Tab-separated table of C-alpha atoms and ligand atoms in Angstrom:
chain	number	residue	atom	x	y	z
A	795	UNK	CA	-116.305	-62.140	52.371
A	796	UNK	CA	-113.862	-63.538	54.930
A	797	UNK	CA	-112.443	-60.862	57.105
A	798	UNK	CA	-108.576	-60.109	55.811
A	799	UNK	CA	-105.357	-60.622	58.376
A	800	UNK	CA	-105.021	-56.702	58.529
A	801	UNK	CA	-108.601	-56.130	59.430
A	802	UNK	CA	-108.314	-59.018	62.448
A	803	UNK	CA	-105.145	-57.597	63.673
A	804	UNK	CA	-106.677	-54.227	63.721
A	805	UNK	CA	-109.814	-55.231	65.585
A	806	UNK	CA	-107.615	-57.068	68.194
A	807	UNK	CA	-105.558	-53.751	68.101
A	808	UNK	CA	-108.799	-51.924	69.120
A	809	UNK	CA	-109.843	-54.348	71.395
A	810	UNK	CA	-106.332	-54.168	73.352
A	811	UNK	CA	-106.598	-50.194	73.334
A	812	UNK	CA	-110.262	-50.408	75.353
A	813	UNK	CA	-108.701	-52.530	77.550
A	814	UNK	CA	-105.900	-50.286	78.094
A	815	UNK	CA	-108.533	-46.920	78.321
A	816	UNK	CA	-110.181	-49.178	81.130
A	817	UNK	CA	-106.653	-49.715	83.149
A	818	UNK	CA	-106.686	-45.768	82.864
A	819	UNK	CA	-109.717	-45.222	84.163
A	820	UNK	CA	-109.347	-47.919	87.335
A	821	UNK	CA	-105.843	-46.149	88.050
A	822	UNK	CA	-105.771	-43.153	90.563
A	823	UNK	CA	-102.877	-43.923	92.811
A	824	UNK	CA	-102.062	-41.701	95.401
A	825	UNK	CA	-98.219	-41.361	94.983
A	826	UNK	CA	-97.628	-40.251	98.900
A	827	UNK	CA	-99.341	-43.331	100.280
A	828	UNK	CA	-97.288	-45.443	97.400
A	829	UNK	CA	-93.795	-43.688	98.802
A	830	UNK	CA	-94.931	-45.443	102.305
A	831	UNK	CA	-94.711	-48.948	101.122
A	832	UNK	CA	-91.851	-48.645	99.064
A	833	UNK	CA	-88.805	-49.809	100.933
A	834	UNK	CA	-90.617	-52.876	100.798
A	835	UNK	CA	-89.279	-52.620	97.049
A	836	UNK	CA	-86.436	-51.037	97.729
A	837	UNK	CA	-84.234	-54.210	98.873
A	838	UNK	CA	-85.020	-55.300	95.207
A	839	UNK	CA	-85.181	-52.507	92.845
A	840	UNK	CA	-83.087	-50.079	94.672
A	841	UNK	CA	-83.978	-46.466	97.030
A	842	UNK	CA	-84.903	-44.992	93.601
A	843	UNK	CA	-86.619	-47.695	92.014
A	844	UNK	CA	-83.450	-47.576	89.707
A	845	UNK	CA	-82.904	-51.589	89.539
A	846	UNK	CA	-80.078	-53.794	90.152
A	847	UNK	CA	-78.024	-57.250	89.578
A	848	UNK	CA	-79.170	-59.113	92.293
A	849	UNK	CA	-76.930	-62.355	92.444
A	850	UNK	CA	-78.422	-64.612	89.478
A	851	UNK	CA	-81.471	-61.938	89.573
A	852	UNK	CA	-81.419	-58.927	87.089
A	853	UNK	CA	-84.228	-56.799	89.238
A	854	UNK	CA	-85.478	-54.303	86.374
A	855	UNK	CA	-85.813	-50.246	86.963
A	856	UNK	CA	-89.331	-49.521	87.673
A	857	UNK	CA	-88.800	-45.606	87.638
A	858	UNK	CA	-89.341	-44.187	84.409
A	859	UNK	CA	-92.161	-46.835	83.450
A	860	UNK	CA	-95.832	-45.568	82.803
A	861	UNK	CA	-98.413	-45.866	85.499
A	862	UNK	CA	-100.480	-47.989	83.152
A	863	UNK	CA	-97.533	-49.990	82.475
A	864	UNK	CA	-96.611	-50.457	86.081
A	865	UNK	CA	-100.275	-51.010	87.068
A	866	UNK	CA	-100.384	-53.910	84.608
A	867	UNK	CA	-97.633	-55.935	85.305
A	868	UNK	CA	-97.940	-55.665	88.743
A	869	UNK	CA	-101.995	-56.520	88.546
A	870	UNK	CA	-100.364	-59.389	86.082
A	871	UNK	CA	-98.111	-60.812	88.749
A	872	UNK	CA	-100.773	-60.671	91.312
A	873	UNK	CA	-103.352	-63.140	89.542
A	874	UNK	CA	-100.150	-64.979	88.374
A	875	UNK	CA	-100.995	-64.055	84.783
A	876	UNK	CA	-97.227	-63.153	84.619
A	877	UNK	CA	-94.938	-66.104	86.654
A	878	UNK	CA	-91.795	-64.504	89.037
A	879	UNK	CA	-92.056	-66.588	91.983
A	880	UNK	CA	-90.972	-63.527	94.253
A	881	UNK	CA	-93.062	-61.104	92.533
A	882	UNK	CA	-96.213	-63.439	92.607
A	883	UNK	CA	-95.436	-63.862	96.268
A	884	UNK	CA	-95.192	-60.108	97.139
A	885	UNK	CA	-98.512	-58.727	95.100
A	886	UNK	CA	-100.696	-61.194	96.099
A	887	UNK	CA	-100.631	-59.865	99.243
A	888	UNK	CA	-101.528	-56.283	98.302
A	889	UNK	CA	-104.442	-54.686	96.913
A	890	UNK	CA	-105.027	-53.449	94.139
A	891	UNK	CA	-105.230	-49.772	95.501
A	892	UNK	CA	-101.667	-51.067	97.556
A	893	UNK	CA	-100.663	-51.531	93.406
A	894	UNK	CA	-102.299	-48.348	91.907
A	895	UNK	CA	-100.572	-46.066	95.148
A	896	UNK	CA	-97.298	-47.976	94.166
A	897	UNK	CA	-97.420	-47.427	90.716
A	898	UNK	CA	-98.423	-43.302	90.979
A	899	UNK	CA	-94.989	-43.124	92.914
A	900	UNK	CA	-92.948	-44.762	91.242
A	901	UNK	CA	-94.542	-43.232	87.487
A	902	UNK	CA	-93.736	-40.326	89.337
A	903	UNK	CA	-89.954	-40.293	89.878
A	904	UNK	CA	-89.196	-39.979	86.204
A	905	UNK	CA	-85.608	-40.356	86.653
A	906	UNK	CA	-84.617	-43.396	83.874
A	907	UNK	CA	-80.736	-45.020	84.518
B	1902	HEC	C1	-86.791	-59.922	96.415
B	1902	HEC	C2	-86.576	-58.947	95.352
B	1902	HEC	C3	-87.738	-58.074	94.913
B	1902	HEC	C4	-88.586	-57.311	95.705
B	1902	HEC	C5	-88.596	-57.178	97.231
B	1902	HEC	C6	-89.470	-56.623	94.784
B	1902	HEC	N1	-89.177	-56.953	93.480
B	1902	HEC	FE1	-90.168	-56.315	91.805
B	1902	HEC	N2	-89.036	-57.529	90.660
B	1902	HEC	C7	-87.992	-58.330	91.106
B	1902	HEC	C8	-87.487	-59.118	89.976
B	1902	HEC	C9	-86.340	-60.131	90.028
B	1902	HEC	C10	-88.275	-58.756	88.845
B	1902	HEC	C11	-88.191	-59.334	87.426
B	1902	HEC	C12	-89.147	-60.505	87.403
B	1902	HEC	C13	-89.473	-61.020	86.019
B	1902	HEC	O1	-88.565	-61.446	85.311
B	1902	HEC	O2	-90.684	-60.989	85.659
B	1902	HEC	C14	-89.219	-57.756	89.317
B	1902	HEC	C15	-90.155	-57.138	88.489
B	1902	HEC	C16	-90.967	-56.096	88.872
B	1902	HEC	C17	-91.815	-55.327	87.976
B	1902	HEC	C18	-91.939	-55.505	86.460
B	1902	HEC	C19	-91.018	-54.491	85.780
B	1902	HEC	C20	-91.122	-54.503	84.282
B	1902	HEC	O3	-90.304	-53.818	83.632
B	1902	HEC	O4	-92.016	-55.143	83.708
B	1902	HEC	C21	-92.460	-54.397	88.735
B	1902	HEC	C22	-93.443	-53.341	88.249
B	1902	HEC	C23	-92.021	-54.584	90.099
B	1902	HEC	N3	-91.119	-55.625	90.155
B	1902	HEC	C24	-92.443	-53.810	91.158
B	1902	HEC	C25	-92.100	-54.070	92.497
B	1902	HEC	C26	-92.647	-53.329	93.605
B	1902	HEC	C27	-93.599	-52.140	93.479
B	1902	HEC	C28	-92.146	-53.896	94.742
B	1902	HEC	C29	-92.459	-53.560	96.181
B	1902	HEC	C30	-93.848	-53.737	96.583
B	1902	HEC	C31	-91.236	-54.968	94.334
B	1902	HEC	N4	-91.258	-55.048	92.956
B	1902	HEC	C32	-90.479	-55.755	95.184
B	1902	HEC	C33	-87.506	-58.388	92.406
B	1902	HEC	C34	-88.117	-57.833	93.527
């Protein structure tokens, strides 16, 4: 019997969660060495990671985001997976533990505006 669309979309659902456990597991940032790099952010996204309009450029808040969350899209603009030509530019030159520090900081502000 041919598998039915719910079934599918649950598998893929499954599939997507492993994934996600995996990110989880890779991602121990060290939120005081992530603090250190961040005025390189903070042109952009503001002291507090609160976000901005930056001319034609609305720079998102990247406080109050999940470390997962932040951990993926900036892994996803360093292989170019996601396309910002500014982002692309800045995380391909830092490593991933550069990312996962970055992303334990910010995850930890917690202050949403
Ligand atoms: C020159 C300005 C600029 C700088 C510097 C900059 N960003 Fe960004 N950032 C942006 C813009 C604009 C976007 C939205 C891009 C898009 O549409 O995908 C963005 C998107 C992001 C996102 C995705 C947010 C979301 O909600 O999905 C993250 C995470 C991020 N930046 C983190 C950082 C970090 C960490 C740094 C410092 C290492 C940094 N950015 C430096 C302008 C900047």
């Amino acid at each position: 019997m041919r598998r039915s669309g719910l079934m599918e979309a649950l598998a893929a659902i499954a599939s997507a969660i492993a994934l996600l456990a995996d990110v989880t597991a890779a991602s121990a940032g060290d939120a005081r060495i992530g603090r250190a790099s961040a005025p390189l952010c903070a042109g952009c996204h503001g002291q507090q990671g609160e976000g901005r309009v930056l001319g034609p450029d609305v720079v998102p808040s990247i406080s109050c985001q999940h470390e997962i969350y932040l951990v993926r899209s900036m892994r996803s603009y360093k292989t170019g997976e996601r396309k910002d030509k500014v982002m692309n530019e800045i995380f391909s030159r830092l490593s991933d533990e550069d990312i996962d520090n970055l992303a334990a900081y910010y995850a930890e502000l917690k202050r949403c505006f």
